[in-house]
Every structure is written in C-alpha cells, then in structure tokens.
C-alpha cells in the first residue's frame, strides 16, 4: 500500500492556489505530520498564503470560544496539534502547530463539519493554548505522543487492551474510541469482516461471523464522516479522497497478539462503504486436522507435499478457504533447509521463515512477473496465490517441471475441472500431464456447536435431496443439529469445517490429460477407488454430528453431481448446465 500521496486533493475548493506556492508541492505524509520547510515558517506579514488562503499569524494566545474548542475531543486536538478557537461566518478558525500540514487540516475540517481557516501561533505558546483549551491531559498526551508515528501510537494504544480498557473506552465517547471498540469487539467475536455501510438515514455496522453477516448496534449517521475518516487515517489512506475506491492496511496488537486488518473503501451514493477484513493469525487454524480434513485426505496431502517437484492445486470459489489450506500446507512444509517463496494477492498472513511477495499491479508486479523473478531466487517450494491467466499457468508448469514443488489455487467448482481450466489456458497437455500430482477441491460450511449438538430428524425438504447412495449414512433419516446455547449465541453453530474432494492424479488420468481431451467425467472415471466427492465428504461429517445436512447441501450445490447409475461413490462431477 502506498502510504504517501501528494497533497493536491482538498476538502474545500482551492481557490486561487498558485503553482509557485511552496506548500502546494510539499509532500504530505497521510498518517504523519509533514514537517514545514524553513522557508514557509519565515512569515513576517500578518498573513501567509497557504493554498491561496491566508494563514492568520497570531502574535499572542487568542481567547477561546468553548463551542469552537468542543468541535474536537482532547485526543483529536492533541493528535492533530490543533485548537479551534473562534468562528468566522461558516468557517471555524483553528490554531495549528503546523498550518502546512494538509492532511491534518483536511481531517480537521471533516471532524469540525465545516471549512476551517488556519492560524499560527509562535511555537512556544501552542502547548499553553492546547492546555488552556483542553486541560492538562491533552497536553500530556501530546507530549507523550511526541514525534511518534501514527502506527506506533495505535500499537501502543492497543497493546495491552483487556476487558477493563474496553469498558473504559466505552465510557469515554470519542470517535477514536468508538472505532477502536468496533474493531476490538470484532476481533473478540471471531469476526472475519467488519462492514460499515452508509444509507440515506443510517450508518449500518455488520460483522461477518462464521460466514454470516450479523447486524450490530449502529452509530449515529452524524458520525459517518468522522468514523470513515478515522478508519482511513488508521489504514494510511488519503482521507481527502472520497470518490475513488481505496485500499489500506492496519496493524494492531490485541491481548499481545498481532492482528492485521485489510481495509477497503468504495464510494456509494450515500458516502463511503468500508469493509475491514480481519486477518487474525491466531484465530486461523493452520492445521489441516483442525480444518476438518479426514485422515485419508490428510495422509494424501502429506504425500503430495513431500514430493520434491510437481504441482498441487487447490480449487474452490472465493471464500472457500483455499488460502488457509495452502498456508496450512506451507506451515507444515516449513523447514529451515528449504527455500519457500510465495507470490500472493494480497499477503493475508505472515508466515515465519517464508518469503512472501505481494503482487503490486500498479508497479507492474503481477503473478506472472513475480513468479518469473522467484525462479531466479533458487526456491525449493513456490506458492502462487492464484493461476488466473495463461502466462502464469505456463510459468508455473515450467517451474514444476524444473524441480520445484508448486502450490497454487484455481477458481473451479470441482477438482477435475481444474485440469480442463489449465488446458483452456493453453498449457501444453503433455507438460501438464507430467507435472500435476493432485487437486484438492473444497468448501467451508458451519460447524455444529459441540456444546449443544443433538440428534434430529432430517426435514422432509432436505430428505428428498439426499440420494439413494447417501441415505444409508443417516439411519432412520436422522442427522444432527445444534439446539442453541450460550457458547454459540443460540445459533447452534460455532466455527467452520471444510468439505473436501481430494483428486490424486493416477497414471490413467495422466494419459487422458496428455491426450488433451479430458472432461471431468472422463477423468473421474479413472480416479482412485478411494476418491469421494466434496458433497459426500460433507455428508460423512454430517453423519458424525460435525455439521448439518443443510450446510453441506448449501455449500456444495454448485458442484452438485449428476448421478450416473452404478457410480458407487455417488460422483460424476459434472455440473448440470
Ligand atoms: Zn451451542
């Protein structure tokens, strides 16, 4: 993410900004405070032009209008080093320690909800003004923060957060605390994404927990601009730019663990919609057993990962947990004697001892270019976040041919389709046939809360979707569900579980692939006898009370099978058109 941006976007129209103005071209750190160059401080007249607007040069402390001062909280005032002290028509006059700090000025006008006019006070008097406006606390806070970077401040603020601090924050209403609370509550409740959605008359906050969106208490609509700005500042985004989508990143510490948050903003007709994806390494199960993979599938995965070269693919739609599976595989593979390099979009979790490269299309670093460079880094194992195009596919296949173990993902509904997809990308059939070793397809479903699991009769609506070959898994038409308890907030579900299809490439399949005409049905006809579909894997888990039949059918419906008579495993793998 780009942490700097030119200070050219304004919240107010820049009337008469002259190109000669030295401040216009001064780069402004989005999350820091741009140092004023000496030439801009040497202001002898009573006003100095900043962006065509005069900065009021005060020689002594102004008297403070309490209404103006209360436009900012003490934290905001000390962080932005600014004190609003009077009104001038619609504008509010603000003494700033550094009037050239465009980012601070932009934020001030957002927080104050009106245009600002900047004023400067001799440096030695600013601290005193801050103290008289907000009391000693703010001054102390300002001194403590000193020249600290914004990120350090956040890290420090959130380093030792415990339940008491959360309560204290709740008692001190400020936008900063509100945003902190929204994030901390999310981390505590195993939320994967926080959605902040602006509507005509409301601002809606939702948490995605175990795959489902749950509405939260919504903050007042009036705070929308301040909340969005605060998040954008934390994420190192340009707060003045509100009309184009932006991406950013927040790192914070919570109960001594590091939590990465990927932030995305998109302009909607009612303002910016914000989504924060929480990448909490500790809450992710980087263990294939914990992910619910069966012993047989794990044994096969271990065998594939132990190969010195070749290609192993994981397929599924977005949100099916492919990346988590690959991370689990890499964690398992990690060995200081191996060089492991990844190229990812984006890097979701930092893995110790593994070289992770984020793709950066703006700078010309795509999967294909990244992969090509990786090959010159003498790797043993390569992970490519996703194969999306023929060029990446071709380099990946070549890497697998030349003595590397290559792991990657593809967007296909089932395992066998991955082969067809790669052939469609113009990969040479005989090359693909010689490198591809196995394909894992997967979906995620909700896991039944093990504190309140109980048997139940499968409802009629679901029962008729269970095939004759599957019915024996549920004697008496009975399966399981969660009754709902404290541990699962009454939902009956807690956590998620994977449904897997492990397709090992057999010699017969290699011949088919080399022939270049390999439909999924052909390939599956030559699969190992132990092969089972994702749906069947899920139903086996449902029969053991780990998940519900409903979840399995929901999660695997896009890979729904066409039953062919005599197919003992209940798999044909062809999606109905
Ligand atoms: Zn429960």
XYZ file of C-alpha atoms and ligand atoms in Angstrom:
578
model
C 0.000 0.000 0.000
C 1.182 3.403 -0.856
C 1.477 5.402 2.334
C 2.059 8.784 0.812
C 0.051 10.809 -1.589
C 0.514 14.247 -2.997
C -1.401 16.860 -1.075
C -3.413 18.003 -4.019
C -6.893 16.847 -3.130
C -8.825 19.242 -0.979
C -11.983 19.033 1.026
C -12.629 22.647 0.122
C -12.199 24.174 -3.282
C -8.684 25.519 -3.653
C -9.459 28.965 -4.857
C -6.554 30.720 -6.417
C -3.879 28.245 -5.392
C -0.785 29.487 -7.107
C 1.659 26.975 -8.510
C 4.526 28.992 -7.039
C 3.233 28.397 -3.572
C 5.916 26.240 -1.967
C 3.295 24.484 0.148
C 1.356 23.119 -2.787
C 4.102 20.805 -3.846
C 5.144 19.815 -0.350
C 4.507 16.099 0.023
C 2.296 15.267 2.939
C 2.513 12.017 4.792
C -1.025 10.721 5.038
C -0.615 9.401 8.510
C 2.092 11.704 9.746
C 2.652 15.357 10.016
C 4.601 16.887 7.208
C 7.473 18.964 8.509
C 7.210 22.550 7.430
C 10.161 23.661 5.438
C 12.022 26.602 6.984
C 11.007 28.895 4.119
C 7.336 28.527 4.993
C 7.826 29.437 8.612
C 9.644 32.699 7.968
C 6.436 34.631 7.800
C 6.748 38.233 8.770
C 3.495 39.712 7.475
C 0.346 39.109 9.455
C -0.844 36.540 6.922
C 0.895 33.920 4.807
C -0.783 32.355 1.800
C -1.455 28.653 2.097
C -3.280 27.250 -0.938
C -4.384 30.758 -1.715
C -5.917 31.187 1.732
C -4.198 33.328 4.231
C -2.903 31.776 7.404
C -3.634 34.073 10.280
C -0.439 34.922 12.090
C -1.191 35.369 15.778
C 1.342 37.030 18.000
C -0.333 36.052 21.221
C -2.753 33.450 22.513
C -6.302 34.129 21.304
C -9.247 33.862 23.673
C -11.035 30.568 23.177
C -14.694 30.149 22.241
C -15.734 26.977 24.107
C -18.201 25.984 21.374
C -15.412 26.040 18.800
C -12.994 24.101 21.022
C -15.577 21.375 21.616
C -15.657 20.593 17.900
C -12.662 18.395 18.726
C -12.108 15.919 21.521
C -8.915 16.355 23.570
C -7.406 13.324 21.788
C -8.164 14.747 18.378
C -6.802 18.135 19.351
C -3.560 16.706 20.659
C -3.119 14.257 17.824
C -3.743 16.884 15.155
C -1.947 19.586 17.161
C -4.804 21.986 16.588
C -7.157 24.165 18.645
C -10.360 25.594 17.139
C -10.824 28.933 18.891
C -13.422 31.064 17.101
C -15.959 31.244 14.290
C -15.766 33.461 11.244
C -19.089 33.055 9.456
C -19.313 29.413 8.368
C -15.633 28.887 8.969
C -14.008 27.907 12.167
C -10.652 29.447 12.995
C -8.113 26.866 14.093
C -4.660 27.387 15.535
C -2.438 24.674 14.147
C 1.055 23.874 15.372
C 1.853 23.329 11.700
C -0.570 25.084 9.343
C 1.193 23.468 6.384
C 0.020 20.020 7.483
C -2.561 19.474 4.771
C -3.626 16.047 5.962
C -4.307 17.396 9.446
C -6.180 20.365 8.015
C -8.341 18.126 5.856
C -9.171 15.930 8.802
C -9.920 18.970 10.948
C -12.486 20.213 8.518
C -14.091 16.756 8.370
C -14.213 16.484 12.164
C -15.471 20.036 12.591
C -18.028 19.527 9.845
C -17.272 22.901 8.285
C -14.470 24.671 6.441
C -11.567 25.817 8.533
C -9.237 28.754 8.401
C -5.773 28.106 9.752
C -3.920 30.230 12.248
C -0.395 30.016 13.551
C 0.923 30.869 16.989
C 4.577 31.105 17.968
C 5.640 27.565 18.770
C 6.356 28.156 22.456
C 2.789 29.330 23.001
C 0.994 26.463 21.269
C 1.359 23.956 24.101
C -0.035 26.506 26.503
C -3.033 27.162 24.256
C -3.724 23.430 23.990
C -3.579 23.159 27.772
C -5.938 26.063 28.340
C -8.401 24.666 25.807
C -8.402 21.018 26.822
C -6.709 20.747 30.195
C -3.501 19.083 31.174
C -4.481 15.611 29.897
C -4.407 16.557 26.277
C -1.070 18.297 26.652
C 0.422 15.290 28.381
C -0.971 13.094 25.701
C 0.528 15.294 23.026
C 3.903 15.275 24.732
C 3.807 11.540 25.219
C 2.975 11.006 21.581
C 5.731 13.413 20.654
C 7.001 12.627 17.203
C 5.682 9.093 17.314
C 4.376 7.670 14.090
C 0.656 7.140 13.878
C 1.111 3.383 13.712
C 3.243 3.348 16.858
C 0.557 5.309 18.583
C -2.042 2.770 17.575
C 0.155 -0.129 18.544
C 0.839 1.466 21.894
C -2.799 2.320 22.448
C -3.941 -1.168 21.776
C -1.007 -3.143 23.103
C -2.425 -4.181 26.419
C -6.118 -3.925 25.854
C -8.124 -6.014 28.260
C -11.764 -6.115 29.225
C -11.361 -3.193 31.625
C -9.862 -0.984 28.944
C -12.723 -1.804 26.654
C -15.135 -0.655 29.335
C -13.117 2.487 29.915
C -13.183 3.223 26.197
C -16.915 2.750 26.164
C -17.212 5.354 28.920
C -15.144 7.913 27.040
C -17.140 8.640 23.961
C -14.935 9.789 21.121
C -14.674 8.740 17.537
C -11.242 7.248 18.160
C -12.562 5.061 20.949
C -15.667 4.167 19.005
C -13.622 2.933 16.054
C -11.272 1.058 18.397
C -14.281 -0.583 20.019
C -15.789 -1.583 16.680
C -12.504 -3.276 15.769
C -11.803 -4.850 19.165
C -15.318 -6.244 19.542
C -14.928 -7.744 16.086
C -11.617 -9.400 16.927
C -13.057 -10.778 20.157
C -16.111 -12.251 18.441
C -14.182 -14.184 15.746
C -15.419 -11.759 13.093
C -13.778 -12.125 9.695
C -15.068 -8.896 8.159
C -16.492 -5.660 9.533
C -18.875 -3.892 7.154
C -19.720 -0.216 7.624
C -22.453 0.676 5.155
C -23.855 4.172 4.641
C -27.525 4.603 3.773
C -29.838 7.579 3.368
C -30.603 7.991 7.061
C -28.425 5.445 8.776
C -24.988 4.004 9.101
C -25.064 0.232 9.480
C -22.333 -1.859 11.082
C -22.307 -5.614 10.461
C -19.895 -8.354 11.486
C -19.372 -11.482 9.428
C -19.065 -14.369 11.866
C -18.695 -17.963 10.625
C -19.730 -16.815 7.175
C -22.937 -14.970 8.101
C -23.436 -11.202 8.411
C -24.766 -10.090 11.793
C -26.026 -6.515 12.240
C -24.510 -4.647 15.210
C -25.614 -1.584 17.114
C -25.317 1.237 14.630
C -23.559 4.511 15.397
C -25.407 7.767 14.641
C -25.437 8.772 10.981
C -23.940 12.113 12.031
C -20.674 10.382 12.900
C -20.311 8.780 9.482
C -17.677 11.183 8.140
C -15.651 11.100 11.339
C -15.727 7.283 11.614
C -14.799 6.779 7.993
C -12.012 9.352 8.246
C -10.646 7.789 11.394
C -10.504 4.337 9.788
C -8.886 5.791 6.684
C -6.252 7.528 8.769
C -5.526 4.314 10.651
C -5.234 2.486 7.331
C -2.898 5.085 5.847
C -5.377 6.168 3.193
C -5.899 9.608 1.701
C -8.793 10.978 3.757
C -9.419 13.853 1.399
C -10.137 11.468 -1.468
C -13.674 10.214 -1.040
C -14.708 9.488 -4.588
C -12.445 6.655 -5.647
C -12.032 3.215 -4.054
C -9.004 2.859 -1.792
C -7.162 0.013 -0.098
C -5.225 0.220 3.120
C -3.884 -1.755 5.975
C -3.991 -1.516 9.770
C -1.750 -3.456 12.125
C -2.595 -3.549 15.775
C -1.873 -5.555 18.846
C -4.649 -7.060 20.879
C -4.017 -9.088 24.017
C -0.408 -9.463 22.911
C -1.181 -10.809 19.508
C -0.760 -9.087 16.211
C -3.868 -8.539 14.158
C -3.686 -7.396 10.547
C -6.666 -5.648 9.051
C -7.098 -5.080 5.356
C -9.296 -2.052 4.700
C -11.214 -1.276 1.540
C -13.372 1.770 0.851
C -15.751 2.198 -2.059
C -17.802 5.346 -2.754
C -21.572 4.793 -2.753
C -24.333 7.326 -3.293
C -24.533 7.894 0.491
C -20.823 8.056 1.190
C -18.003 5.586 1.509
C -18.732 1.970 2.304
C -15.943 0.485 4.399
C -15.017 -3.181 4.766
C -12.306 -4.275 7.166
C -11.087 -7.839 6.771
C -9.580 -9.070 9.993
C -6.620 -11.343 9.485
C -6.115 -12.670 12.955
C -3.375 -15.243 12.604
C -4.131 -16.799 15.948
C -7.768 -17.419 15.210
C -6.953 -19.181 11.965
C -6.494 -22.867 12.184
C -3.360 -23.561 10.227
C -3.640 -27.234 10.818
C -5.323 -29.492 8.303
C -6.703 -31.734 11.020
C -8.310 -28.790 12.793
C -9.771 -27.711 9.446
C -11.702 -30.960 9.490
C -9.770 -32.853 6.827
C -10.268 -36.604 7.072
C -7.319 -38.833 7.991
C -7.211 -40.301 4.472
C -7.183 -36.873 2.806
C -4.522 -35.605 5.197
C -2.326 -38.628 4.502
C -2.657 -37.972 0.776
C -1.932 -34.257 1.261
C 1.192 -35.159 3.258
C 2.335 -37.448 0.479
C 1.833 -34.726 -2.136
C 3.654 -32.114 -0.038
C 6.601 -34.436 0.436
C 7.214 -34.618 -3.327
C 10.384 -32.845 -4.456
C 8.663 -31.396 -7.531
C 5.332 -31.262 -9.266
C 2.156 -29.259 -8.996
C -0.539 -29.408 -6.326
C -3.697 -27.336 -6.828
C -6.496 -26.234 -4.522
C -9.783 -25.162 -6.111
C -12.988 -23.535 -4.986
C -14.800 -20.209 -5.182
C -13.779 -17.102 -3.231
C -14.253 -17.641 0.487
C -13.913 -21.415 0.345
C -10.752 -21.382 2.458
C -8.242 -22.202 -0.317
C -5.646 -19.782 1.019
C -5.971 -21.147 4.535
C -5.357 -24.663 3.214
C -2.262 -23.511 1.330
C -0.985 -21.681 4.405
C -1.533 -24.813 6.448
C 0.423 -26.748 3.827
C 3.277 -24.217 3.828
C 3.375 -24.174 7.627
C 3.649 -27.933 7.558
C 6.353 -27.826 4.871
C 8.398 -25.203 6.626
C 11.908 -26.359 7.235
C 14.934 -24.039 7.518
C 16.756 -26.102 4.915
C 14.082 -25.333 2.302
C 13.677 -22.065 0.451
C 9.951 -21.341 0.270
C 8.713 -18.331 -1.703
C 5.168 -17.180 -2.316
C 3.630 -14.575 -4.607
C 0.233 -13.526 -3.336
C -2.572 -11.054 -3.889
C -2.514 -9.905 -1.162
C -0.370 -11.492 1.539
C -3.066 -12.467 4.036
C -0.998 -13.878 6.864
C 2.656 -13.500 7.556
C 4.280 -16.892 7.849
C 7.563 -17.135 9.736
C 10.578 -18.172 7.648
C 8.735 -17.951 4.340
C 9.462 -15.262 1.741
C 6.135 -13.737 0.816
C 5.825 -11.352 -2.116
C 2.658 -9.286 -2.553
C 1.622 -8.626 -6.159
C 1.502 -4.938 -6.956
C -0.110 -4.339 -10.358
C 0.370 -0.554 -10.043
C 4.093 -1.143 -10.083
C 3.993 -3.860 -12.699
C 4.373 -6.786 -10.295
C 1.763 -9.311 -11.386
C 1.585 -13.029 -10.657
C 3.446 -13.834 -13.867
C 6.254 -11.292 -13.359
C 6.578 -12.194 -9.691
C 6.749 -15.877 -10.498
C 9.438 -15.316 -13.109
C 11.579 -13.415 -10.574
C 11.004 -16.069 -7.931
C 12.562 -18.677 -10.196
C 15.813 -16.716 -10.116
C 15.765 -16.844 -6.306
C 16.649 -20.536 -6.199
C 13.492 -21.743 -4.437
C 12.538 -25.286 -3.475
C 8.847 -24.649 -2.931
C 6.774 -21.980 -4.684
C 3.257 -20.902 -3.828
C 1.381 -18.853 -6.423
C -1.707 -17.268 -4.876
C -3.830 -17.923 -7.921
C -3.460 -19.003 -11.531
C -5.660 -16.607 -13.485
C -4.048 -16.406 -16.886
C -2.171 -18.462 -19.441
C 1.145 -16.771 -18.798
C 1.113 -17.556 -15.073
C -0.094 -21.098 -15.815
C 2.730 -21.677 -18.251
C 5.471 -20.406 -15.926
C 4.022 -22.394 -13.022
C 4.008 -25.594 -15.075
C 7.557 -24.955 -16.229
C 8.673 -24.337 -12.643
C 7.105 -27.630 -11.578
C 8.926 -29.379 -14.450
C 12.280 -27.981 -13.457
C 12.489 -29.386 -9.966
C 10.200 -27.209 -7.862
C 7.152 -28.079 -5.845
C 4.483 -25.598 -6.984
C 1.304 -24.964 -4.995
C -1.491 -22.818 -6.343
C -5.230 -22.203 -6.489
C -7.783 -22.038 -9.281
C -11.398 -20.904 -9.354
C -13.227 -24.059 -10.395
C -16.207 -25.782 -8.859
C -14.673 -29.211 -8.516
C -11.261 -30.828 -8.621
C -11.383 -32.393 -12.087
C -12.399 -29.099 -13.743
C -9.018 -27.639 -12.752
C -7.368 -29.778 -15.424
C -9.730 -28.541 -18.135
C -9.256 -24.958 -16.967
C -5.468 -25.189 -17.310
C -5.794 -26.758 -20.762
C -8.161 -23.893 -21.702
C -5.359 -21.527 -20.693
C -3.271 -23.151 -23.427
C -0.969 -25.134 -21.177
C 0.662 -27.923 -23.225
C -1.310 -31.097 -22.390
C 1.768 -33.346 -22.193
C 3.548 -30.891 -19.862
C 0.522 -30.620 -17.602
C 0.152 -34.418 -17.592
C 3.693 -34.819 -16.347
C 3.585 -32.222 -13.550
C 0.141 -32.238 -11.956
C 0.091 -34.548 -8.942
C -3.123 -33.762 -7.125
C -6.072 -31.393 -6.944
C -7.985 -30.586 -3.789
C -11.439 -29.014 -4.115
C -13.063 -27.553 -1.029
C -15.918 -25.621 0.526
C -16.499 -24.288 4.001
C -19.643 -24.940 5.993
C -20.669 -24.133 9.529
C -19.666 -26.498 12.275
C -22.325 -27.614 14.764
C -21.682 -26.199 18.229
C -20.359 -29.207 20.103
C -21.842 -27.920 23.380
C -25.425 -28.268 22.219
C -25.306 -30.862 19.443
C -28.272 -33.224 19.396
C -29.852 -35.740 17.016
C -32.733 -34.636 14.831
C -34.911 -35.966 12.094
C -33.862 -34.689 8.662
C -36.655 -32.350 7.483
C -38.727 -33.501 4.517
C -37.462 -30.663 2.288
C -33.881 -31.850 2.700
C -34.594 -35.559 2.722
C -35.716 -35.653 -0.884
C -32.400 -34.057 -1.926
C -30.442 -36.920 -0.385
C -29.557 -39.511 -2.979
C -30.205 -43.212 -2.603
C -26.466 -43.818 -2.307
C -26.268 -41.245 0.505
C -29.299 -42.264 2.544
C -27.520 -45.150 4.348
C -25.312 -42.543 6.046
C -28.373 -41.437 8.009
C -30.092 -44.481 9.545
C -33.733 -43.758 10.307
C -33.465 -40.453 8.437
C -31.730 -38.917 11.425
C -28.840 -36.455 11.494
C -27.694 -33.737 13.908
C -28.130 -30.065 14.694
C -27.160 -27.603 17.419
C -30.019 -26.757 19.783
C -28.515 -23.346 20.557
C -26.706 -22.415 23.783
C -24.598 -19.625 25.376
C -21.447 -20.807 23.636
C -22.919 -20.290 20.171
C -25.179 -17.290 20.877
C -28.161 -19.552 20.318
C -27.264 -20.180 16.669
C -26.383 -23.858 17.064
C -23.192 -23.300 15.086
C -19.694 -22.439 16.176
C -16.719 -22.231 13.802
C -16.423 -23.741 10.372
C -15.424 -27.011 8.815
C -14.110 -27.937 5.370
C -15.719 -30.336 2.909
C -13.032 -31.770 0.647
C -12.566 -33.660 -2.579
C -9.030 -34.979 -2.957
C -8.261 -35.982 -6.520
C -4.969 -37.820 -6.872
C -3.719 -37.938 -10.439
C -3.440 -41.594 -11.498
C -1.363 -42.941 -14.422
C -4.563 -43.495 -16.391
C -5.572 -39.890 -15.811
C -2.144 -38.699 -16.987
C -2.681 -40.439 -20.298
C -6.038 -38.753 -20.698
C -4.607 -35.323 -19.831
C -1.720 -35.790 -22.265
C -4.323 -36.533 -24.931
C -5.744 -33.077 -24.286
C -9.364 -34.182 -24.323
C -10.149 -34.671 -20.680
C -13.631 -33.892 -19.492
C -14.286 -34.118 -15.780
C -16.377 -37.242 -16.273
C -13.554 -38.986 -18.169
C -11.027 -38.082 -15.514
C -13.234 -39.157 -12.624
C -13.887 -42.495 -14.299
C -10.169 -43.126 -13.812
C -9.881 -41.764 -10.287
C -8.591 -43.911 -7.453
C -11.281 -46.158 -5.890
C -10.969 -44.231 -2.626
C -11.964 -40.945 -4.271
C -15.064 -39.282 -2.814
C -16.833 -36.047 -3.740
C -16.923 -32.923 -1.580
C -20.603 -33.465 -1.031
C -20.085 -36.989 0.207
C -17.191 -35.863 2.420
C -19.521 -33.245 3.903
C -22.368 -35.714 4.398
C -19.978 -38.113 6.152
C -19.170 -35.249 8.532
C -22.886 -34.522 8.939
C -23.472 -38.179 9.833
C -20.940 -37.759 12.668
C -22.605 -34.652 14.083
C -19.850 -32.248 12.976
C -22.035 -30.265 10.601
C -25.610 -30.264 9.320
C -27.001 -31.812 6.152
C -28.406 -28.401 5.290
C -24.944 -26.777 5.424
C -23.409 -29.486 3.247
C -26.107 -29.203 0.592
C -25.882 -25.412 0.645
C -22.091 -25.261 0.403
C -21.707 -27.893 -2.289
C -24.707 -27.136 -4.505
C -22.590 -25.522 -7.234
C -20.647 -28.753 -7.569
C -23.855 -30.795 -7.427
C -23.448 -34.158 -9.040
C -25.352 -35.759 -11.845
C -25.857 -39.265 -10.680
C -24.901 -41.935 -13.077
C -26.242 -45.380 -12.262
C -23.594 -47.699 -10.961
C -21.317 -44.956 -9.707
C -20.690 -46.380 -6.290
C -19.192 -43.309 -4.725
C -22.022 -41.092 -5.847
C -19.794 -38.964 -8.006
C -19.903 -37.993 -11.586
C -18.612 -34.475 -11.058
C -20.398 -32.897 -13.975
C -22.280 -29.777 -13.143
C -25.669 -29.598 -14.821
C -25.606 -26.890 -17.463
Zn -24.308 -24.216 21.256
